[in-house]
XYZ file of C-alpha atoms in Angstrom:
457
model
C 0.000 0.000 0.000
C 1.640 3.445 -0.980
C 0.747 6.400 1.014
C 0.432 9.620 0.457
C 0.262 13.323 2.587
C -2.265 15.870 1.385
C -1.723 19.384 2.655
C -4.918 21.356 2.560
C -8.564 21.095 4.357
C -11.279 22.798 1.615
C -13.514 21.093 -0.735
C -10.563 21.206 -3.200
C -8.331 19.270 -0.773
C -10.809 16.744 -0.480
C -11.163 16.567 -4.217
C -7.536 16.047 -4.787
C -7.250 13.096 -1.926
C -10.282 11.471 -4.141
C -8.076 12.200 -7.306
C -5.684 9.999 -5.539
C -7.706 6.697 -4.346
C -10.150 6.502 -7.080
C -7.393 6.208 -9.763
C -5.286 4.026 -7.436
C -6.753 1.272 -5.384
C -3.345 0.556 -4.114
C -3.112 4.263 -2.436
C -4.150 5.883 1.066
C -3.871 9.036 1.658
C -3.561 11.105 4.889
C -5.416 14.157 4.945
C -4.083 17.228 6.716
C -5.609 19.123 8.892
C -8.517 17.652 6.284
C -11.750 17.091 8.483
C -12.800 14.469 10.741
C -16.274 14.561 8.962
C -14.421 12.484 6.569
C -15.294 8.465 6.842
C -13.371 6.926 3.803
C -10.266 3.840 4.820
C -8.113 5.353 2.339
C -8.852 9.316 3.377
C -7.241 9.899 6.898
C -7.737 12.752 8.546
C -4.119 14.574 10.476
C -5.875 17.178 12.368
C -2.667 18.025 14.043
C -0.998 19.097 10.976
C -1.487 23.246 10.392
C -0.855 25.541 7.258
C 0.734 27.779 9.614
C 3.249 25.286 11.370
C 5.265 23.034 9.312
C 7.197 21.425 11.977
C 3.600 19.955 12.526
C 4.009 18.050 9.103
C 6.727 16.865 10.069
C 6.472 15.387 13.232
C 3.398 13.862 11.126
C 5.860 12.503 8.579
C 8.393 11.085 11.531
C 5.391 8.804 12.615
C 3.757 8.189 9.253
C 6.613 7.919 6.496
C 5.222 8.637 3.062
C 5.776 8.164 -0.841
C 5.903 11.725 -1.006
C 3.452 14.595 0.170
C 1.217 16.789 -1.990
C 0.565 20.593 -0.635
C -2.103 22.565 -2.496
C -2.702 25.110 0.404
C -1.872 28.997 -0.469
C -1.530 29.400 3.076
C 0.892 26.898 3.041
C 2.516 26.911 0.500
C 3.219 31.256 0.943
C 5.226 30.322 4.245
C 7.327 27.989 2.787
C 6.210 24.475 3.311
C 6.989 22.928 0.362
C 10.497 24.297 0.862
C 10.902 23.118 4.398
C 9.769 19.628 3.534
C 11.988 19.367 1.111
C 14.745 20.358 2.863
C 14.249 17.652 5.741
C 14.584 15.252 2.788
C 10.879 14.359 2.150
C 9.571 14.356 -2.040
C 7.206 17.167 -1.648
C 5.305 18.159 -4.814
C 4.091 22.083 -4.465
C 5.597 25.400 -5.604
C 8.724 26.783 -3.603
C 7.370 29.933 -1.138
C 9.095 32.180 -3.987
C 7.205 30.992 -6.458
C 3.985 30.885 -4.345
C 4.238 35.068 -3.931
C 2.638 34.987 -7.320
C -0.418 34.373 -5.849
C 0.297 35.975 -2.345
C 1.061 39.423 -3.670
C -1.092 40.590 -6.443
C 1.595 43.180 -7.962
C 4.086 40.480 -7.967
C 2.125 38.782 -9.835
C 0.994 41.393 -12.436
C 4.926 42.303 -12.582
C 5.978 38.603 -13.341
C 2.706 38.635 -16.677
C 4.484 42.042 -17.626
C 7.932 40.993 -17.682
C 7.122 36.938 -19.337
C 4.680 38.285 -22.006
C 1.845 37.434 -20.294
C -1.003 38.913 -21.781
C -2.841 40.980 -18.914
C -4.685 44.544 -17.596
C -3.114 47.887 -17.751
C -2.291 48.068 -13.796
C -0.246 49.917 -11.062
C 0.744 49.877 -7.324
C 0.530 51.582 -4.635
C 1.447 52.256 -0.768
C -0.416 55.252 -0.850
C -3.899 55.610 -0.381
C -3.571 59.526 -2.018
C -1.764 59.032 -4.932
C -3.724 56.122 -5.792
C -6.807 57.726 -5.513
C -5.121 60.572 -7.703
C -4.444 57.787 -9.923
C -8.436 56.702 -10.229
C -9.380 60.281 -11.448
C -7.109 60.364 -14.196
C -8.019 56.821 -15.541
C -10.190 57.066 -19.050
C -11.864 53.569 -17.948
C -13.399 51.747 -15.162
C -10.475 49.799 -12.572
C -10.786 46.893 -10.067
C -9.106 47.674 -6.645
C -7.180 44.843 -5.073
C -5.833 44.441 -1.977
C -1.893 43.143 -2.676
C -2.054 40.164 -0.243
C -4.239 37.052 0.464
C -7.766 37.411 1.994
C -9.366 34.271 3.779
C -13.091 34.802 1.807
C -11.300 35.707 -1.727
C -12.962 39.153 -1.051
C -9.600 41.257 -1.463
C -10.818 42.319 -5.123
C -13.560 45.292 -5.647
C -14.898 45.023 -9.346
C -15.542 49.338 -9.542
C -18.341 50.603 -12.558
C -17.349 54.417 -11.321
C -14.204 56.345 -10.210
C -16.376 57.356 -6.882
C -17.002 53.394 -6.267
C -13.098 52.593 -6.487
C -11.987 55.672 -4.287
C -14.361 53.938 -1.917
C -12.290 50.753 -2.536
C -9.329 52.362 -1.927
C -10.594 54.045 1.628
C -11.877 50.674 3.044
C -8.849 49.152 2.509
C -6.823 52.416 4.023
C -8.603 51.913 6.947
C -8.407 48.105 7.354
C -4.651 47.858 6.837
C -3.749 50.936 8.201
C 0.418 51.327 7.753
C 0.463 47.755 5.690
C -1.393 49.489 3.158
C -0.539 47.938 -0.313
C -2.980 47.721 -3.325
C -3.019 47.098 -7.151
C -5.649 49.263 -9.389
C -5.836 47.574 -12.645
C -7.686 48.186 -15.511
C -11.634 46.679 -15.817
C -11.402 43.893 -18.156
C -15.324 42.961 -20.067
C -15.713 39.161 -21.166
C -16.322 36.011 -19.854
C -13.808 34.495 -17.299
C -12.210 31.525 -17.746
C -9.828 28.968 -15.337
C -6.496 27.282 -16.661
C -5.095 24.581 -15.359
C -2.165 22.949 -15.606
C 0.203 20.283 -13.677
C 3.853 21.376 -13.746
C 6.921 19.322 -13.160
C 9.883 22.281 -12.874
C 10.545 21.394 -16.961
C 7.269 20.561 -18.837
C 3.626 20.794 -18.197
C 0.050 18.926 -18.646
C -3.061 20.800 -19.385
C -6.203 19.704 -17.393
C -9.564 20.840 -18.803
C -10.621 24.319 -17.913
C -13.639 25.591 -16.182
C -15.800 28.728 -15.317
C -16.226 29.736 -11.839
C -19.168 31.764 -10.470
C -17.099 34.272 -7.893
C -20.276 37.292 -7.043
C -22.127 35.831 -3.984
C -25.455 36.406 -5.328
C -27.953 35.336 -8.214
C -27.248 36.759 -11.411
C -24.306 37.223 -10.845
C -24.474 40.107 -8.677
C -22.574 41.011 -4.927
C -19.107 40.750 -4.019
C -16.800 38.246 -5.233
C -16.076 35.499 -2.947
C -14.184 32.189 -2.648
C -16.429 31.105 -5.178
C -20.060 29.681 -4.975
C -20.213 27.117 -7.782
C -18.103 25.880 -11.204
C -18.794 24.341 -14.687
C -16.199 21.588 -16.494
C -15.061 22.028 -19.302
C -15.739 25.903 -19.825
C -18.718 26.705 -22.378
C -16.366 28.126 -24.786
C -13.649 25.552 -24.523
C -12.537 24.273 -28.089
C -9.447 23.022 -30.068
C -8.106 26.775 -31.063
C -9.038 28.221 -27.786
C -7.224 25.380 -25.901
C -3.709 25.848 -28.405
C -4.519 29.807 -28.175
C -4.550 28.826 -23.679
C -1.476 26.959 -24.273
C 0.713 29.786 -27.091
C -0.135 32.752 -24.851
C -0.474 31.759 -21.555
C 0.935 28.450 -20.190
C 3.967 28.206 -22.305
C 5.259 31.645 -21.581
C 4.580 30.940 -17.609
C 6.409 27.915 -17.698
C 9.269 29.720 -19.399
C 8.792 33.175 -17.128
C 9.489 30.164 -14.214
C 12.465 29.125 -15.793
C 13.848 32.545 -16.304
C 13.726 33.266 -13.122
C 14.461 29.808 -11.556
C 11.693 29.532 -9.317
C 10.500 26.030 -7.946
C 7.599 24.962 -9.210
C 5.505 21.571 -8.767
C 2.334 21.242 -8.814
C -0.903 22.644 -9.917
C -1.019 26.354 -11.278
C -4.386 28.103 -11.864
C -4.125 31.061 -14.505
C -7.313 32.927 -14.256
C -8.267 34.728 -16.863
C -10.708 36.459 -19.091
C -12.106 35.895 -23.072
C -11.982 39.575 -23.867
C -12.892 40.971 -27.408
C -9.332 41.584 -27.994
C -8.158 38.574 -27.061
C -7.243 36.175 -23.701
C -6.010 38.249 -20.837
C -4.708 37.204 -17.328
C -6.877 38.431 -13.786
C -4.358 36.555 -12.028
C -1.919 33.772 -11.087
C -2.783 31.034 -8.654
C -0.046 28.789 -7.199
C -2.600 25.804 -7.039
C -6.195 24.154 -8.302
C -8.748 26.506 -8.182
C -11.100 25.953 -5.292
C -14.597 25.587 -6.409
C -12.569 24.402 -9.565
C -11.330 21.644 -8.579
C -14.634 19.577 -7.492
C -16.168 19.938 -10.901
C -12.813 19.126 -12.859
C -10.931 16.362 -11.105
C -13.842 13.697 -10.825
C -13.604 13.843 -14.429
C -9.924 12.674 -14.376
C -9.005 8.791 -15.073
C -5.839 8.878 -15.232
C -3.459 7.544 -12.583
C -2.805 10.286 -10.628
C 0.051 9.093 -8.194
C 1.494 7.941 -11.300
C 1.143 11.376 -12.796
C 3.268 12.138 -9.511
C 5.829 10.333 -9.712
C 6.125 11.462 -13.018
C 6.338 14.926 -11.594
C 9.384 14.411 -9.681
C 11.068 12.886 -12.563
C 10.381 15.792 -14.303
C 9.165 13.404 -16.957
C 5.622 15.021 -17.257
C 6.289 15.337 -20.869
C 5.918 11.928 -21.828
C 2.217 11.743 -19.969
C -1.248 12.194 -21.244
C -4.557 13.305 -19.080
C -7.539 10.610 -19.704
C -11.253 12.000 -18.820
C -14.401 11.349 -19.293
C -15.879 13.974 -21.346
C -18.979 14.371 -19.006
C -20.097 17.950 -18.020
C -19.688 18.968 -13.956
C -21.593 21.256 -12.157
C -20.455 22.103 -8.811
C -22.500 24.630 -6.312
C -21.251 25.480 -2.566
C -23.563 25.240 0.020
C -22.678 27.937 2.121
C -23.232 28.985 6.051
C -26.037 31.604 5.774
C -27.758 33.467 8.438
C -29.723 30.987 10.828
C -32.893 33.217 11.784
C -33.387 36.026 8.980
C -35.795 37.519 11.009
C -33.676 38.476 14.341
C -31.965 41.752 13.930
C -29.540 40.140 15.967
C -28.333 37.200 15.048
C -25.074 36.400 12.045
C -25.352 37.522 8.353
C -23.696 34.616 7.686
C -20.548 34.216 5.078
C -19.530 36.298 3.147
C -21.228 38.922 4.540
C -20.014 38.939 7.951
C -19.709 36.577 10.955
C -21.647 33.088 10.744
C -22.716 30.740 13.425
C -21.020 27.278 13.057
C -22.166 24.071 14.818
C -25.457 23.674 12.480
C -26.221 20.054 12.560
C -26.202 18.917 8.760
C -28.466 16.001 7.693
C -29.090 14.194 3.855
C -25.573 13.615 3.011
C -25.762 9.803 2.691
C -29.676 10.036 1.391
C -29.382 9.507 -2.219
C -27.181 6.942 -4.297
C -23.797 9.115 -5.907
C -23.752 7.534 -9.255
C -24.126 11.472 -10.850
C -23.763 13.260 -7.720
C -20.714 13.666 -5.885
C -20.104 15.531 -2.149
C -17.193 17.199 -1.366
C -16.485 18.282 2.064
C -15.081 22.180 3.155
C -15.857 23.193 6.455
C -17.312 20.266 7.987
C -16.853 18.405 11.332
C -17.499 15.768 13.499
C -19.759 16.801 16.321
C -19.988 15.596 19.605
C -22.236 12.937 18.693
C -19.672 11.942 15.810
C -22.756 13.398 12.954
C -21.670 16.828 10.899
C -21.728 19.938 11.681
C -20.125 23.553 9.978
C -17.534 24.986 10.957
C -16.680 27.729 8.449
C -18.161 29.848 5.599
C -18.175 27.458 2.381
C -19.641 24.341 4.250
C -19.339 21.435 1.058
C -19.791 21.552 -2.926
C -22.723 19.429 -4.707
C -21.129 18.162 -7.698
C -23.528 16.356 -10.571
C -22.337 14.998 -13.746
C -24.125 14.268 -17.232
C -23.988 14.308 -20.785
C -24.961 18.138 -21.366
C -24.724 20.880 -18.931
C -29.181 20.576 -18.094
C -27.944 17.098 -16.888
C -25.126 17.612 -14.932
C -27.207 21.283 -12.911
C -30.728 18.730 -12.546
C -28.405 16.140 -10.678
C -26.491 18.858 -8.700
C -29.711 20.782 -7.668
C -31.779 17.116 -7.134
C -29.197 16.286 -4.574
C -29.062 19.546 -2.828
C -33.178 18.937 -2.268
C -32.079 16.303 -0.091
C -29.381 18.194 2.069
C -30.204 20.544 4.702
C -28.811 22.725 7.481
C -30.078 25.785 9.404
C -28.744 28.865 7.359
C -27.743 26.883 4.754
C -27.753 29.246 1.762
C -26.481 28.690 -1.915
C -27.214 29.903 -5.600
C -29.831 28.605 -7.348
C -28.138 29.691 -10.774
C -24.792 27.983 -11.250
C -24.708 26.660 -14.595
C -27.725 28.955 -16.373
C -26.845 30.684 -19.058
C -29.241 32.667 -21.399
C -28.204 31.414 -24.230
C -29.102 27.971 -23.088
C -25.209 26.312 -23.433
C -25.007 23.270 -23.904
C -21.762 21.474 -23.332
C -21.688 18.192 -24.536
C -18.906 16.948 -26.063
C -16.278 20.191 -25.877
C -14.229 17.700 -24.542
C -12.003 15.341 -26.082
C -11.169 13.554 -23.179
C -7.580 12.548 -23.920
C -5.043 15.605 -24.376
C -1.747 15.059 -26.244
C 1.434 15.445 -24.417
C 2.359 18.276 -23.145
C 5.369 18.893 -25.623
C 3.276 17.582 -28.430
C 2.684 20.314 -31.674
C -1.072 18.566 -32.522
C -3.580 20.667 -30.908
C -5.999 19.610 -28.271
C -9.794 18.466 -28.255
C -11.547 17.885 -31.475
């Protein structure tokens, strides 16, 4: 029996550790922190291991000895623990903590798009919160406002229409970071967004299929952006020239941008960006999956992903194709909402504010998962051993089928049977006017990743 260490604890953690066992029946994975909500014999929780510690891992590792140990955490992986890992001798597979600062400080990132080609938003930074709000009102078109560093709700980006609603921006974050002020204003881009994916080995690459992520908290599209309340796999607009066009302008030129400047990098990296009238442009660089992301795109994966590993450190990615199953994936987040609406009192719930955890959650085992999948974020065991929350994004409701009407009537049929007080979600992941239908955008077998033929059909 190989095993396996999984650094992370969201829905896209969970996702990953299924990655590994379903393609492997020979593999168990440990799951840290994960959640004891968990009850799998090949998923095992390490609730003593923390993003924040690493000498947690590995007193973890002293007990447990591994194959080698995934970390897909940002938390993580910005203080180093891939590096630290490695350095007491264990195969770790994640991006160095220099590398990682692509994702932890926004102008970093714009600055490394700028100086690899990168196609991406006029931008600038700034320490100030005068001269960038001089900056605002000499700007001939509308700007997003984004907080440099991470944010634990993926809230630290303010989509503006006006130059009054940005210098609004700009004051809230003055006064919530107070000296630390640092922020990038960037230009608004107009388009549809779309998520790249790709598995790196420090030398070569492998696409995965892409997917569309609904970020504003509310239907149509409409609040803040969040974490992320739902995905689609493959994206609606995902085809053979978009998918070469994906891998010309942005992968290849981030892979060789890594190179350049000899940063470590294993693992998962998550371009996001958006389909633009002129063109593809990158929002940003993520140093792992994307988290809804990754529960609509990695049950679709067959091929051996441990063996896709070990591939990775050989740095022999090149010679490896991704097998899927060309169905369609929609994934929606059930989220901690506000347990009594009607008391002035009580939570707004997340993202809006504080939440109240500890609400008992029943239905999960209810209906057979042929279409449906669960994937657990902030979950628990209870005192009585049942579920509970215990954070904002509580799990993601994954269905699959044929066409995209398929794959949202299983996700929504099995979120009928789940409930929990303040349990709130969208009721619109997946609906489109047009009426997309994704069936077969597909191919389900991608070339390898050095390969000249393009991808899909």
């Amino acid at each position: 029996m190989t095993h396996i260490l999984v650094v992370d604890g969201t829905g896209r953690g969970h996702a990953i550790c299924d990655l590994f066992i379903r393609t492997n029946p020979a593999v168990t994975v440990y799951y840290g922190p994960g959640t004891d909500a968990l009850e799998h014999d090949r998923i095992v929780p390490a609730p003593q291991i923390r993003f924040d510690d690493p000498a947690t891992a590995l007193d973890f590792l002293a007990a447990h000895p591994v194959e080698f140990v995934f970390v897909s955490n940002i938390d993580a992986l910005s203080l180093g623990y891939a590096d630290i890992l490695a350095e007491h001798g264990h195969k770790v597979i994640g991006p160095s903590r220099a590398a990682a600062q692509l994702e932890a400080s926004k102008e970093r990132g714009k600055n490394f798009c700028r100086d690899h080609g990168l196609p991406t938003a006029q931008y600038a930074a700034f320490t100030d919160p005068a001269a960038a709000k001089a900056y605002i009102q000499d700007l001939p078109y509308a700007c997003v406002v984004k907080t440099d560093g991470l944010t634990p709700d993926g809230d630290g980006s303010v989509v503006c229409d006006t130059a009054a609603e940005a210098t609004a921006a700009v004051e809230a974050f003055a006064a919530a970071q107070g000296e630390g002020f640092q922020i990038v204003i960037e230009e608004r881009l107009y388009g549809r967004e779309i998520s790249v994916f790709a598995l790196l080995d420090g030398a070569d690459y492998l696409l995965f299929p892409t997917a569309l992520d609904f970020k504003r908290t509310l239907e149509g599209d409409t609040g803040k952006n969040c974490d992320g309340m739902g995905s689609l796999a493959p994206h609606p607009q995902a085809s053979p020239a978009l998918l070469e066009q994906i891998r010309r302008d942005l992968v290849e030129p981030l892979v060789a941008g890594l190179k350049a400047e000899s940063l470590a990098y294993t693992g998962f990296v998550y371009i996001g960006a958006m389909l633009t009238a002129d063109g593809l442009r990158v929002i940003e660089i993520n140093t792992r999956f994307g988290d809804s992301e990754a529960e609509a795109v990695l049950p679709g994966v067959h091929s051996d992903f441990t063996e896709l590993c070990r591939a990775v450190l050989r740095q022999d990615l090149g010679n490896s194709l991704l097998i899927t199953d060309e169905l369609v994936r929609c994934s929606v987040a059930l989220t901690q909402g506000c347990v009594d609406p009607t008391d002035p009192q009580a939570a707004p719930g997340w993202p809006f504010g504080a939440f109240a955890p500890d609400q008992p959650v029943l239905g999960l085992a209810q209906l057979p998962l042929e279409q449906t999948r669960l994937f657990y974020a902030n979950l628990r065991a209870g005192a009585d051993g049942h579920p509970v929350t215990c954070g904002g994004r509580v799990l993601h409701v994954v269905g699959s089928g044929s066409t995209l009407a398929e794959a949202r009537a299983q996700a929504y049929r099995r979120i009928d049977a789940i409930s929990f007080p303040g349990m709130r979600y969208r009721t619109d992941i997946g609906s489109f006017p047009e009426q997309l239908d994704l069936a077969h955008t597909w191919t389900g077998r991608l070339q390898p990743a050095n390969a000249a033929a393009p991808l899909g059909r």
